């Protein structure tokens, strides 16, 4: 008999939720992670009493009451509502695109005036069926907003011009004809008090975790420990990139402690021009209404991923989707292994969707 029922590769949200569910059904689980900490990319670390989102800002939001109740078992969530502001050459605009944005951009006051202006700009651009992100953006909010708030930011974030990106990326953002600055349409939203690491720690309570263990380096020995493997690393890495590497965007953070209590007055400020080299500045304390005497900020630089870097965003364009489908076919042959999570499924997942998918995987596995 093997010592574990499940070897879970990756201590991020997918792995932690799966492990929690499996353990609660009496399964023997071993969670391993290459990094020296749990929580994957939602990892938070205390600096000057502030929970710093080490791998980029994570704002929990969901429409699923099931997922909201689920995370509520592991953390208490505060009332944080994401309302980023865009800084375009020193002019400030509210996000997501809403009446405050339209008023600042054009001086329009009513929803009817805003809709008419967008319609005028869409007609002038001659777009009927949007085929890419650029056309989708112009069709949703017009040319001015596209030029000032979308074009530069998106090109920096993805390292590709907007006419070479899939339209769905921009449809993540709401366009609202109300004066509502809430970035998400989700019914439930907040930041876990005490940080995400503490939340994931609670999920993993009673589960054996080994850190600094690189699965792909010692695959054969580790596989021998368990009946089943839940793999949440990159699917192409699992197969030694034998069909070629999937593309990811990576992110580099320059984090600084500043001797001021309030640097930018908001958790998230996006720099939407093409010239500023970073995409946004996160001021971490504002996620938790922090009153510490100092502050911690992270400038976020987007970069093309290469083997050895941390992968962040899958690039779900046609080419990569086709390659992923071929890897998925290989994955289907690995009878002992289930692939899950953002890297295992090569999907631009939000946290709630990862949790939903881990719960579904657990239901299937543990049925
Ligand atoms: N976006 C933009 N301007 C902004 C913010 C977002 O053009 O100021 C676009 C950009 O294309 C980006 C997409 O909206 O890739 C999704 O943004 P989101 O904030 O959802 O990205 P994430 O927070 O996942 O990095």
mmCIF file of C-alpha atoms and ligand atoms in Angstrom:
data_model
loop_
_atom_site.group_PDB
_atom_site.id
_atom_site.type_symbol
_atom_site.label_atom_id
_atom_site.label_comp_id
_atom_site.label_asym_id
_atom_site.label_seq_id
_atom_site.Cartn_x
_atom_site.Cartn_y
_atom_site.Cartn_z
ATOM 1 C CA UNK A 1 0.000 0.000 0.000
ATOM 2 C CA UNK A 2 1.269 3.468 -0.881
ATOM 3 C CA UNK A 3 1.670 5.997 1.944
ATOM 4 C CA UNK A 4 -0.723 8.545 0.377
ATOM 5 C CA UNK A 5 -3.937 8.453 -1.588
ATOM 6 C CA UNK A 6 -3.148 11.801 -3.213
ATOM 7 C CA UNK A 7 0.031 13.588 -4.100
ATOM 8 C CA UNK A 8 -0.985 17.201 -4.736
ATOM 9 C CA UNK A 9 1.558 19.181 -6.692
ATOM 10 C CA UNK A 10 1.189 22.876 -5.904
ATOM 11 C CA UNK A 11 0.025 24.546 -2.688
ATOM 12 C CA UNK A 12 -1.974 27.280 -4.426
ATOM 13 C CA UNK A 13 -5.733 27.651 -4.298
ATOM 14 C CA UNK A 14 -6.535 24.619 -6.452
ATOM 15 C CA UNK A 15 -4.210 22.336 -4.517
ATOM 16 C CA UNK A 16 -5.255 23.647 -1.104
ATOM 17 C CA UNK A 17 -8.992 23.364 -1.777
ATOM 18 C CA UNK A 18 -8.587 19.904 -3.242
ATOM 19 C CA UNK A 19 -6.437 18.781 -0.303
ATOM 20 C CA UNK A 20 -8.936 20.152 2.181
ATOM 21 C CA UNK A 21 -11.799 18.282 0.541
ATOM 22 C CA UNK A 22 -9.858 15.038 0.199
ATOM 23 C CA UNK A 23 -8.708 15.171 3.810
ATOM 24 C CA UNK A 24 -12.225 15.808 5.027
ATOM 25 C CA UNK A 25 -13.200 12.558 3.248
ATOM 26 C CA UNK A 26 -10.476 10.710 5.137
ATOM 27 C CA UNK A 27 -7.962 10.627 2.269
ATOM 28 C CA UNK A 28 -4.244 10.723 3.022
ATOM 29 C CA UNK A 29 -2.776 13.705 1.196
ATOM 30 C CA UNK A 30 0.716 15.035 0.623
ATOM 31 C CA UNK A 31 0.959 18.552 -0.778
ATOM 32 C CA UNK A 32 4.277 19.630 -2.279
ATOM 33 C CA UNK A 33 5.405 22.943 -3.690
ATOM 34 C CA UNK A 34 8.555 24.048 -5.431
ATOM 35 C CA UNK A 35 8.483 27.395 -3.633
ATOM 36 C CA UNK A 36 9.408 27.895 0.009
ATOM 37 C CA UNK A 37 5.891 29.015 0.909
ATOM 38 C CA UNK A 38 2.273 27.929 0.469
ATOM 39 C CA UNK A 39 -0.565 29.799 -1.267
ATOM 40 C CA UNK A 40 0.839 29.946 -4.802
ATOM 41 C CA UNK A 41 0.327 33.307 -6.440
ATOM 42 C CA UNK A 42 -2.162 34.497 -3.831
ATOM 43 C CA UNK A 43 0.673 34.436 -1.278
ATOM 44 C CA UNK A 44 0.763 37.474 0.993
ATOM 45 C CA UNK A 45 3.682 38.417 3.212
ATOM 46 C CA UNK A 46 3.729 40.905 6.077
ATOM 47 C CA UNK A 47 6.020 43.892 5.626
ATOM 48 C CA UNK A 48 5.771 46.792 8.113
ATOM 49 C CA UNK A 49 2.533 45.222 9.350
ATOM 50 C CA UNK A 50 1.049 45.354 5.836
ATOM 51 C CA UNK A 51 -0.021 42.244 3.902
ATOM 52 C CA UNK A 52 1.904 42.512 0.650
ATOM 53 C CA UNK A 53 0.487 40.624 -2.352
ATOM 54 C CA UNK A 54 3.823 39.225 -3.484
ATOM 55 C CA UNK A 55 2.645 37.887 -6.839
ATOM 56 C CA UNK A 56 0.308 40.683 -7.783
ATOM 57 C CA UNK A 57 -2.914 42.090 -6.413
ATOM 58 C CA UNK A 58 -5.659 39.587 -5.731
ATOM 59 C CA UNK A 59 -9.137 40.872 -5.016
ATOM 60 C CA UNK A 60 -11.577 38.151 -4.212
ATOM 61 C CA UNK A 61 -14.889 38.457 -6.032
ATOM 62 C CA UNK A 62 -17.544 35.978 -7.003
ATOM 63 C CA UNK A 63 -21.153 35.568 -8.019
ATOM 64 C CA UNK A 64 -21.313 32.141 -6.482
ATOM 65 C CA UNK A 65 -22.873 31.960 -3.061
ATOM 66 C CA UNK A 66 -21.398 28.473 -2.691
ATOM 67 C CA UNK A 67 -17.845 29.737 -3.254
ATOM 68 C CA UNK A 68 -18.389 32.787 -1.036
ATOM 69 C CA UNK A 69 -19.655 30.635 1.820
ATOM 70 C CA UNK A 70 -16.797 28.236 1.226
ATOM 71 C CA UNK A 71 -14.014 30.825 1.544
ATOM 72 C CA UNK A 72 -15.852 32.308 4.513
ATOM 73 C CA UNK A 73 -15.050 29.120 6.407
ATOM 74 C CA UNK A 74 -11.338 29.905 6.218
ATOM 75 C CA UNK A 75 -11.216 33.678 6.544
ATOM 76 C CA UNK A 76 -13.260 36.700 7.423
ATOM 77 C CA UNK A 77 -13.532 39.029 4.433
ATOM 78 C CA UNK A 78 -13.485 42.807 4.721
ATOM 79 C CA UNK A 79 -15.634 45.244 2.725
ATOM 80 C CA UNK A 80 -12.915 46.198 0.203
ATOM 81 C CA UNK A 81 -14.405 47.044 -3.197
ATOM 82 C CA UNK A 82 -11.994 47.413 -6.049
ATOM 83 C CA UNK A 83 -12.152 50.823 -7.755
ATOM 84 C CA UNK A 84 -8.891 51.333 -9.598
ATOM 85 C CA UNK A 85 -8.106 54.676 -11.114
ATOM 86 C CA UNK A 86 -6.356 55.165 -14.408
ATOM 87 C CA UNK A 87 -3.569 57.715 -14.685
ATOM 88 C CA UNK A 88 -3.138 58.846 -18.285
ATOM 89 C CA UNK A 89 -0.380 61.460 -18.489
ATOM 90 C CA UNK A 90 -1.399 62.805 -15.099
ATOM 91 C CA UNK A 91 -5.131 62.875 -15.803
ATOM 92 C CA UNK A 92 -7.154 60.642 -13.530
ATOM 93 C CA UNK A 93 -10.105 58.572 -14.786
ATOM 94 C CA UNK A 94 -12.313 56.176 -12.847
ATOM 95 C CA UNK A 95 -12.435 52.501 -13.732
ATOM 96 C CA UNK A 96 -14.162 50.402 -14.808
ATOM 97 C CA UNK A 97 -15.636 52.417 -17.656
ATOM 98 C CA UNK A 98 -18.674 54.117 -16.149
ATOM 99 C CA UNK A 99 -20.489 57.458 -16.029
ATOM 100 C CA UNK A 100 -17.662 59.012 -13.981
ATOM 101 C CA UNK A 101 -15.222 58.046 -16.749
ATOM 102 C CA UNK A 102 -17.513 59.292 -19.500
ATOM 103 C CA UNK A 103 -18.155 62.564 -17.682
ATOM 104 C CA UNK A 104 -14.438 63.239 -17.236
ATOM 105 C CA UNK A 105 -13.676 62.234 -20.837
ATOM 106 C CA UNK A 106 -16.463 64.125 -22.656
ATOM 107 C CA UNK A 107 -18.344 66.230 -20.129
ATOM 108 C CA UNK A 108 -21.489 64.158 -20.690
ATOM 109 C CA UNK A 109 -23.848 63.943 -17.728
ATOM 110 C CA UNK A 110 -26.597 61.490 -18.605
ATOM 111 C CA UNK A 111 -26.405 57.842 -19.714
ATOM 112 C CA UNK A 112 -28.201 58.759 -22.957
ATOM 113 C CA UNK A 113 -25.502 61.342 -23.776
ATOM 114 C CA UNK A 114 -22.740 58.837 -23.021
ATOM 115 C CA UNK A 115 -24.345 56.153 -25.195
ATOM 116 C CA UNK A 116 -24.793 58.604 -28.039
ATOM 117 C CA UNK A 117 -21.111 59.612 -27.901
ATOM 118 C CA UNK A 118 -19.952 55.993 -27.889
ATOM 119 C CA UNK A 119 -22.287 55.204 -30.781
ATOM 120 C CA UNK A 120 -20.922 58.155 -32.747
ATOM 121 C CA UNK A 121 -17.327 56.987 -32.244
ATOM 122 C CA UNK A 122 -18.182 53.375 -33.036
ATOM 123 C CA UNK A 123 -19.915 54.429 -36.282
ATOM 124 C CA UNK A 124 -16.966 56.619 -37.245
ATOM 125 C CA UNK A 125 -14.625 53.628 -36.765
ATOM 126 C CA UNK A 126 -16.938 51.525 -38.971
ATOM 127 C CA UNK A 127 -16.990 48.483 -36.696
ATOM 128 C CA UNK A 128 -19.864 46.048 -36.950
ATOM 129 C CA UNK A 129 -18.508 42.651 -35.895
ATOM 130 C CA UNK A 130 -15.485 43.090 -33.566
ATOM 131 C CA UNK A 131 -12.772 40.593 -34.499
ATOM 132 C CA UNK A 132 -10.086 41.434 -31.963
ATOM 133 C CA UNK A 133 -9.507 43.341 -28.719
ATOM 134 C CA UNK A 134 -9.073 46.706 -30.447
ATOM 135 C CA UNK A 135 -12.341 46.452 -32.351
ATOM 136 C CA UNK A 136 -14.123 45.042 -29.320
ATOM 137 C CA UNK A 137 -12.904 47.918 -27.153
ATOM 138 C CA UNK A 138 -13.873 50.633 -29.643
ATOM 139 C CA UNK A 139 -17.237 49.029 -30.099
ATOM 140 C CA UNK A 140 -17.839 48.970 -26.323
ATOM 141 C CA UNK A 141 -16.529 52.393 -25.274
ATOM 142 C CA UNK A 142 -15.472 54.339 -28.366
ATOM 143 C CA UNK A 143 -12.152 55.528 -29.747
ATOM 144 C CA UNK A 144 -11.190 58.123 -27.090
ATOM 145 C CA UNK A 145 -11.344 55.672 -24.208
ATOM 146 C CA UNK A 146 -9.657 53.030 -26.302
ATOM 147 C CA UNK A 147 -6.778 55.400 -27.095
ATOM 148 C CA UNK A 148 -6.319 56.794 -23.563
ATOM 149 C CA UNK A 149 -7.256 53.985 -21.215
ATOM 150 C CA UNK A 150 -6.925 50.701 -23.108
ATOM 151 C CA UNK A 151 -4.457 50.753 -25.968
ATOM 152 C CA UNK A 152 -1.216 51.518 -24.094
ATOM 153 C CA UNK A 153 -2.073 49.515 -21.001
ATOM 154 C CA UNK A 154 -3.077 46.412 -22.914
ATOM 155 C CA UNK A 155 -0.086 46.523 -25.245
ATOM 156 C CA UNK A 156 2.194 46.775 -22.184
ATOM 157 C CA UNK A 157 0.421 44.013 -20.315
ATOM 158 C CA UNK A 158 0.369 41.540 -23.191
ATOM 159 C CA UNK A 159 3.397 42.663 -25.181
ATOM 160 C CA UNK A 160 1.267 42.592 -28.313
ATOM 161 C CA UNK A 161 -0.798 45.239 -30.066
ATOM 162 C CA UNK A 162 -4.540 45.172 -29.359
ATOM 163 C CA UNK A 163 -5.459 44.053 -32.869
ATOM 164 C CA UNK A 164 -3.561 40.814 -32.239
ATOM 165 C CA UNK A 165 -5.319 39.962 -28.998
ATOM 166 C CA UNK A 166 -8.569 38.081 -28.425
ATOM 167 C CA UNK A 167 -11.646 40.215 -27.758
ATOM 168 C CA UNK A 168 -12.651 38.305 -24.628
ATOM 169 C CA UNK A 169 -9.857 39.858 -22.531
ATOM 170 C CA UNK A 170 -11.519 43.255 -22.552
ATOM 171 C CA UNK A 171 -14.955 41.787 -21.913
ATOM 172 C CA UNK A 172 -13.666 40.956 -18.421
ATOM 173 C CA UNK A 173 -14.240 44.617 -17.602
ATOM 174 C CA UNK A 174 -17.725 45.987 -17.057
ATOM 175 C CA UNK A 175 -18.981 48.974 -19.038
ATOM 176 C CA UNK A 176 -21.602 50.693 -16.935
ATOM 177 C CA UNK A 177 -23.977 53.533 -17.587
ATOM 178 C CA UNK A 178 -24.274 54.313 -13.886
ATOM 179 C CA UNK A 179 -21.965 56.236 -11.547
ATOM 180 C CA UNK A 180 -20.741 52.995 -10.012
ATOM 181 C CA UNK A 181 -16.954 52.607 -9.715
ATOM 182 C CA UNK A 182 -16.999 48.992 -8.563
ATOM 183 C CA UNK A 183 -14.561 47.194 -10.882
ATOM 184 C CA UNK A 184 -16.408 43.891 -10.642
ATOM 185 C CA UNK A 185 -20.002 42.930 -11.283
ATOM 186 C CA UNK A 186 -19.735 40.209 -8.656
ATOM 187 C CA UNK A 187 -22.292 39.950 -5.874
ATOM 188 C CA UNK A 188 -19.621 39.244 -3.259
ATOM 189 C CA UNK A 189 -16.227 40.884 -2.884
ATOM 190 C CA UNK A 190 -13.523 41.478 -0.290
ATOM 191 C CA UNK A 191 -10.033 40.775 0.987
ATOM 192 C CA UNK A 192 -9.436 38.157 3.662
ATOM 193 C CA UNK A 193 -8.505 39.818 6.954
ATOM 194 C CA UNK A 194 -4.989 38.767 7.828
ATOM 195 C CA UNK A 195 -4.052 37.994 4.220
ATOM 196 C CA UNK A 196 -4.455 35.108 1.795
ATOM 197 C CA UNK A 197 -1.606 33.076 3.234
ATOM 198 C CA UNK A 198 -3.477 32.684 6.530
ATOM 199 C CA UNK A 199 -6.590 31.628 4.611
ATOM 200 C CA UNK A 200 -4.723 28.961 2.655
ATOM 201 C CA UNK A 201 -2.986 27.837 5.844
ATOM 202 C CA UNK A 202 -6.410 27.123 7.328
ATOM 203 C CA UNK A 203 -7.423 25.174 4.225
ATOM 204 C CA UNK A 204 -4.319 23.047 4.647
ATOM 205 C CA UNK A 205 -4.796 22.430 8.367
ATOM 206 C CA UNK A 206 -4.026 18.795 9.142
ATOM 207 C CA UNK A 207 -2.536 18.173 5.686
ATOM 208 C CA UNK A 208 1.124 17.279 5.295
ATOM 209 C CA UNK A 209 2.936 19.922 3.238
ATOM 210 C CA UNK A 210 6.514 19.751 1.978
ATOM 211 C CA UNK A 211 8.002 22.943 0.583
ATOM 212 C CA UNK A 212 10.973 23.388 -1.709
ATOM 213 C CA UNK A 213 10.178 20.116 -3.490
ATOM 214 C CA UNK A 214 10.351 20.230 -7.273
ATOM 215 C CA UNK A 215 7.994 17.556 -8.589
ATOM 216 C CA UNK A 216 9.360 17.399 -12.110
ATOM 217 C CA UNK A 217 12.915 16.931 -10.767
ATOM 218 C CA UNK A 218 12.020 13.851 -8.741
ATOM 219 C CA UNK A 219 8.865 12.712 -10.446
ATOM 220 C CA UNK A 220 9.399 8.962 -10.309
ATOM 221 C CA UNK A 221 10.105 8.828 -6.544
ATOM 222 C CA UNK A 222 7.244 11.190 -5.747
ATOM 223 C CA UNK A 223 4.766 9.380 -8.007
ATOM 224 C CA UNK A 224 5.567 6.181 -6.173
ATOM 225 C CA UNK A 225 4.231 7.714 -2.938
ATOM 226 C CA UNK A 226 0.584 8.021 -3.950
ATOM 227 C CA UNK A 227 -2.198 6.327 -5.875
ATOM 228 C CA UNK A 228 -3.254 9.523 -7.618
ATOM 229 C CA UNK A 229 -1.553 12.791 -8.550
ATOM 230 C CA UNK A 230 -3.225 16.200 -8.700
ATOM 231 C CA UNK A 231 -0.897 18.354 -10.758
ATOM 232 C CA UNK A 232 -1.384 22.129 -10.737
ATOM 233 C CA UNK A 233 1.859 23.171 -12.424
ATOM 234 C CA UNK A 234 2.200 24.181 -16.058
ATOM 235 C CA UNK A 235 0.881 21.462 -18.367
ATOM 236 C CA UNK A 236 3.590 22.007 -20.992
ATOM 237 C CA UNK A 237 6.343 21.751 -18.352
ATOM 238 C CA UNK A 238 4.863 18.426 -17.217
ATOM 239 C CA UNK A 239 5.441 17.051 -20.702
ATOM 240 C CA UNK A 240 8.940 18.526 -20.953
ATOM 241 C CA UNK A 241 7.681 21.068 -23.545
ATOM 242 C CA UNK A 242 7.739 18.222 -26.074
ATOM 243 C CA UNK A 243 5.199 19.915 -28.357
ATOM 244 C CA UNK A 244 6.716 23.362 -27.788
ATOM 245 C CA UNK A 245 6.199 25.886 -24.986
ATOM 246 C CA UNK A 246 2.829 27.500 -24.388
ATOM 247 C CA UNK A 247 3.133 31.268 -24.140
ATOM 248 C CA UNK A 248 2.595 33.064 -20.863
ATOM 249 C CA UNK A 249 2.968 36.604 -19.714
ATOM 250 C CA UNK A 250 5.160 37.029 -16.726
ATOM 251 C CA UNK A 251 5.201 39.907 -14.253
ATOM 252 C CA UNK A 252 8.076 41.474 -12.383
ATOM 253 C CA UNK A 253 7.436 43.533 -9.258
ATOM 254 C CA UNK A 254 9.558 46.318 -7.857
ATOM 255 C CA UNK A 255 8.452 46.599 -4.272
ATOM 256 C CA UNK A 256 9.455 49.497 -2.034
ATOM 257 C CA UNK A 257 8.775 50.535 1.542
ATOM 258 C CA UNK A 258 8.121 54.279 1.663
ATOM 259 C CA UNK A 259 8.299 56.521 4.652
ATOM 260 C CA UNK A 260 4.864 58.021 4.136
ATOM 261 C CA UNK A 261 1.495 56.814 5.337
ATOM 262 C CA UNK A 262 -0.285 57.286 2.016
ATOM 263 C CA UNK A 263 1.449 57.329 -1.342
ATOM 264 C CA UNK A 264 -1.305 57.286 -3.954
ATOM 265 C CA UNK A 265 -4.635 57.294 -2.105
ATOM 266 C CA UNK A 266 -5.865 54.071 -3.713
ATOM 267 C CA UNK A 267 -4.867 50.415 -3.756
ATOM 268 C CA UNK A 268 -4.586 50.257 -7.544
ATOM 269 C CA UNK A 269 -3.494 52.966 -9.977
ATOM 270 C CA UNK A 270 -3.159 51.894 -13.620
ATOM 271 C CA UNK A 271 -0.741 53.789 -15.859
ATOM 272 C CA UNK A 272 -2.535 53.552 -19.157
ATOM 273 C CA UNK A 273 -0.107 55.442 -21.396
ATOM 274 C CA UNK A 274 2.379 53.543 -23.542
ATOM 275 C CA UNK A 275 5.474 55.394 -22.226
ATOM 276 C CA UNK A 276 5.396 54.593 -18.485
ATOM 277 C CA UNK A 277 7.254 51.278 -18.319
ATOM 278 C CA UNK A 278 5.069 49.712 -15.622
ATOM 279 C CA UNK A 279 1.393 48.878 -15.963
ATOM 280 C CA UNK A 280 0.245 49.735 -12.459
ATOM 281 C CA UNK A 281 1.263 50.622 -8.918
ATOM 282 C CA UNK A 282 -0.288 48.691 -6.061
ATOM 283 C CA UNK A 283 -0.332 50.293 -2.599
ATOM 284 C CA UNK A 284 -1.006 47.224 -0.506
ATOM 285 C CA UNK A 285 -2.243 48.789 2.746
ATOM 286 C CA UNK A 286 -5.379 50.166 1.076
ATOM 287 C CA UNK A 287 -6.689 46.621 0.509
ATOM 288 C CA UNK A 288 -7.152 46.432 4.262
ATOM 289 C CA UNK A 289 -7.721 50.122 5.100
ATOM 290 C CA UNK A 290 -4.327 50.087 6.793
ATOM 291 C CA UNK A 291 -3.308 52.898 9.134
ATOM 292 C CA UNK A 292 0.375 51.939 9.490
ATOM 293 C CA UNK A 293 2.856 54.853 9.557
ATOM 294 C CA UNK A 294 4.677 53.532 6.461
ATOM 295 C CA UNK A 295 3.467 52.170 3.169
ATOM 296 C CA UNK A 296 4.531 49.467 0.712
ATOM 297 C CA UNK A 297 4.103 49.902 -3.031
ATOM 298 C CA UNK A 298 4.762 47.555 -5.949
ATOM 299 C CA UNK A 299 5.350 48.709 -9.483
ATOM 300 C CA UNK A 300 4.231 46.010 -11.867
ATOM 301 C CA UNK A 301 6.199 45.353 -15.045
ATOM 302 C CA UNK A 302 4.836 42.940 -17.584
ATOM 303 C CA UNK A 303 7.229 40.710 -19.502
ATOM 304 C CA UNK A 304 7.227 37.886 -22.007
ATOM 305 C CA UNK A 305 7.682 34.606 -20.208
ATOM 306 C CA UNK A 306 10.610 32.313 -20.971
ATOM 307 C CA UNK A 307 11.456 28.908 -19.513
ATOM 308 C CA UNK A 308 12.624 29.469 -15.925
ATOM 309 C CA UNK A 309 10.421 32.546 -15.248
ATOM 310 C CA UNK A 310 7.228 32.474 -13.203
ATOM 311 C CA UNK A 311 4.261 32.064 -15.539
ATOM 312 C CA UNK A 312 1.312 34.339 -14.670
ATOM 313 C CA UNK A 313 -1.137 34.842 -17.486
ATOM 314 C CA UNK A 314 -1.852 32.223 -20.126
ATOM 315 C CA UNK A 315 -2.047 33.816 -23.586
ATOM 316 C CA UNK A 316 -5.299 32.257 -24.755
ATOM 317 C CA UNK A 317 -5.064 33.174 -28.430
ATOM 318 C CA UNK A 318 -5.785 30.748 -31.291
ATOM 319 C CA UNK A 319 -2.228 29.483 -31.639
ATOM 320 C CA UNK A 320 -1.801 28.723 -27.953
ATOM 321 C CA UNK A 321 -5.292 27.303 -27.595
ATOM 322 C CA UNK A 322 -4.529 24.832 -30.384
ATOM 323 C CA UNK A 323 -1.256 23.829 -28.742
ATOM 324 C CA UNK A 324 -2.976 23.475 -25.376
ATOM 325 C CA UNK A 325 -5.552 21.147 -26.959
ATOM 326 C CA UNK A 326 -2.694 18.885 -28.065
ATOM 327 C CA UNK A 327 -1.227 18.856 -24.558
ATOM 328 C CA UNK A 328 -4.688 18.120 -23.197
ATOM 329 C CA UNK A 329 -4.837 15.047 -25.405
ATOM 330 C CA UNK A 330 -1.528 13.877 -23.910
ATOM 331 C CA UNK A 331 -2.865 14.620 -20.422
ATOM 332 C CA UNK A 332 -5.814 12.336 -21.134
ATOM 333 C CA UNK A 333 -3.354 9.455 -21.449
ATOM 334 C CA UNK A 334 -1.909 10.053 -17.972
ATOM 335 C CA UNK A 335 -4.434 7.898 -16.176
ATOM 336 C CA UNK A 336 -3.042 8.485 -12.714
ATOM 337 C CA UNK A 337 -2.875 12.273 -12.994
ATOM 338 C CA UNK A 338 -5.487 15.023 -12.913
ATOM 339 C CA UNK A 339 -4.438 18.453 -14.203
ATOM 340 C CA UNK A 340 -6.001 21.468 -12.504
ATOM 341 C CA UNK A 341 -5.736 25.186 -11.881
ATOM 342 C CA UNK A 342 -4.595 28.138 -13.952
ATOM 343 C CA UNK A 343 -1.366 26.512 -15.134
ATOM 344 C CA UNK A 344 -2.613 22.928 -15.342
ATOM 345 C CA UNK A 345 -5.622 23.982 -17.435
ATOM 346 C CA UNK A 346 -3.960 26.941 -19.173
ATOM 347 C CA UNK A 347 -6.856 29.246 -18.320
ATOM 348 C CA UNK A 348 -7.108 32.892 -17.314
ATOM 349 C CA UNK A 349 -8.878 31.864 -14.130
ATOM 350 C CA UNK A 350 -10.084 34.184 -11.407
ATOM 351 C CA UNK A 351 -9.739 32.852 -7.867
ATOM 352 C CA UNK A 352 -13.401 31.929 -7.468
ATOM 353 C CA UNK A 353 -13.334 29.908 -10.676
ATOM 354 C CA UNK A 354 -10.252 28.040 -9.502
ATOM 355 C CA UNK A 355 -12.043 27.161 -6.275
ATOM 356 C CA UNK A 356 -15.159 26.071 -8.174
ATOM 357 C CA UNK A 357 -13.050 23.905 -10.418
ATOM 358 C CA UNK A 358 -11.151 22.357 -7.473
ATOM 359 C CA UNK A 359 -14.448 21.596 -5.715
ATOM 360 C CA UNK A 360 -15.785 19.967 -8.879
ATOM 361 C CA UNK A 361 -12.589 17.936 -9.246
ATOM 362 C CA UNK A 362 -12.874 16.822 -5.627
ATOM 363 C CA UNK A 363 -16.496 15.787 -6.120
ATOM 364 C CA UNK A 364 -15.502 13.672 -9.118
ATOM 365 C CA UNK A 365 -12.440 12.127 -7.489
ATOM 366 C CA UNK A 366 -14.050 11.444 -4.152
ATOM 367 C CA UNK A 367 -17.447 10.258 -5.361
HETATM 368 N N1 LIG B 1 -7.518 46.998 -19.260
HETATM 369 C C1 LIG B 1 -7.232 48.190 -19.878
HETATM 370 N N2 LIG B 1 -6.995 49.293 -19.128
HETATM 371 C C2 LIG B 1 -7.028 49.259 -17.789
HETATM 372 C C3 LIG B 1 -7.336 48.044 -17.148
HETATM 373 C C4 LIG B 1 -7.565 46.921 -17.913
HETATM 374 O O1 LIG B 1 -7.171 48.265 -21.105
HETATM 375 O O2 LIG B 1 -6.781 50.306 -17.168
HETATM 376 C C5 LIG B 1 -7.748 45.818 -20.109
HETATM 377 C C6 LIG B 1 -6.454 45.123 -20.494
HETATM 378 O O3 LIG B 1 -6.614 44.645 -21.802
HETATM 379 C C7 LIG B 1 -6.401 43.970 -19.522
HETATM 380 C C8 LIG B 1 -7.866 43.599 -19.388
HETATM 381 O O4 LIG B 1 -8.536 44.853 -19.440
HETATM 382 O O5 LIG B 1 -5.637 42.898 -20.032
HETATM 383 C C9 LIG B 1 -8.218 42.850 -18.149
HETATM 384 O O6 LIG B 1 -7.856 43.604 -17.017
HETATM 385 P P1 LIG B 1 -7.938 42.992 -15.572
HETATM 386 O O7 LIG B 1 -7.869 44.125 -14.638
HETATM 387 O O8 LIG B 1 -9.076 42.067 -15.495
HETATM 388 O O9 LIG B 1 -6.575 42.187 -15.518
HETATM 389 P P2 LIG B 1 -5.937 41.455 -14.266
HETATM 390 O O10 LIG B 1 -6.391 42.195 -13.049
HETATM 391 O O11 LIG B 1 -6.407 40.031 -14.342
HETATM 392 O O12 LIG B 1 -4.479 41.592 -14.487
#
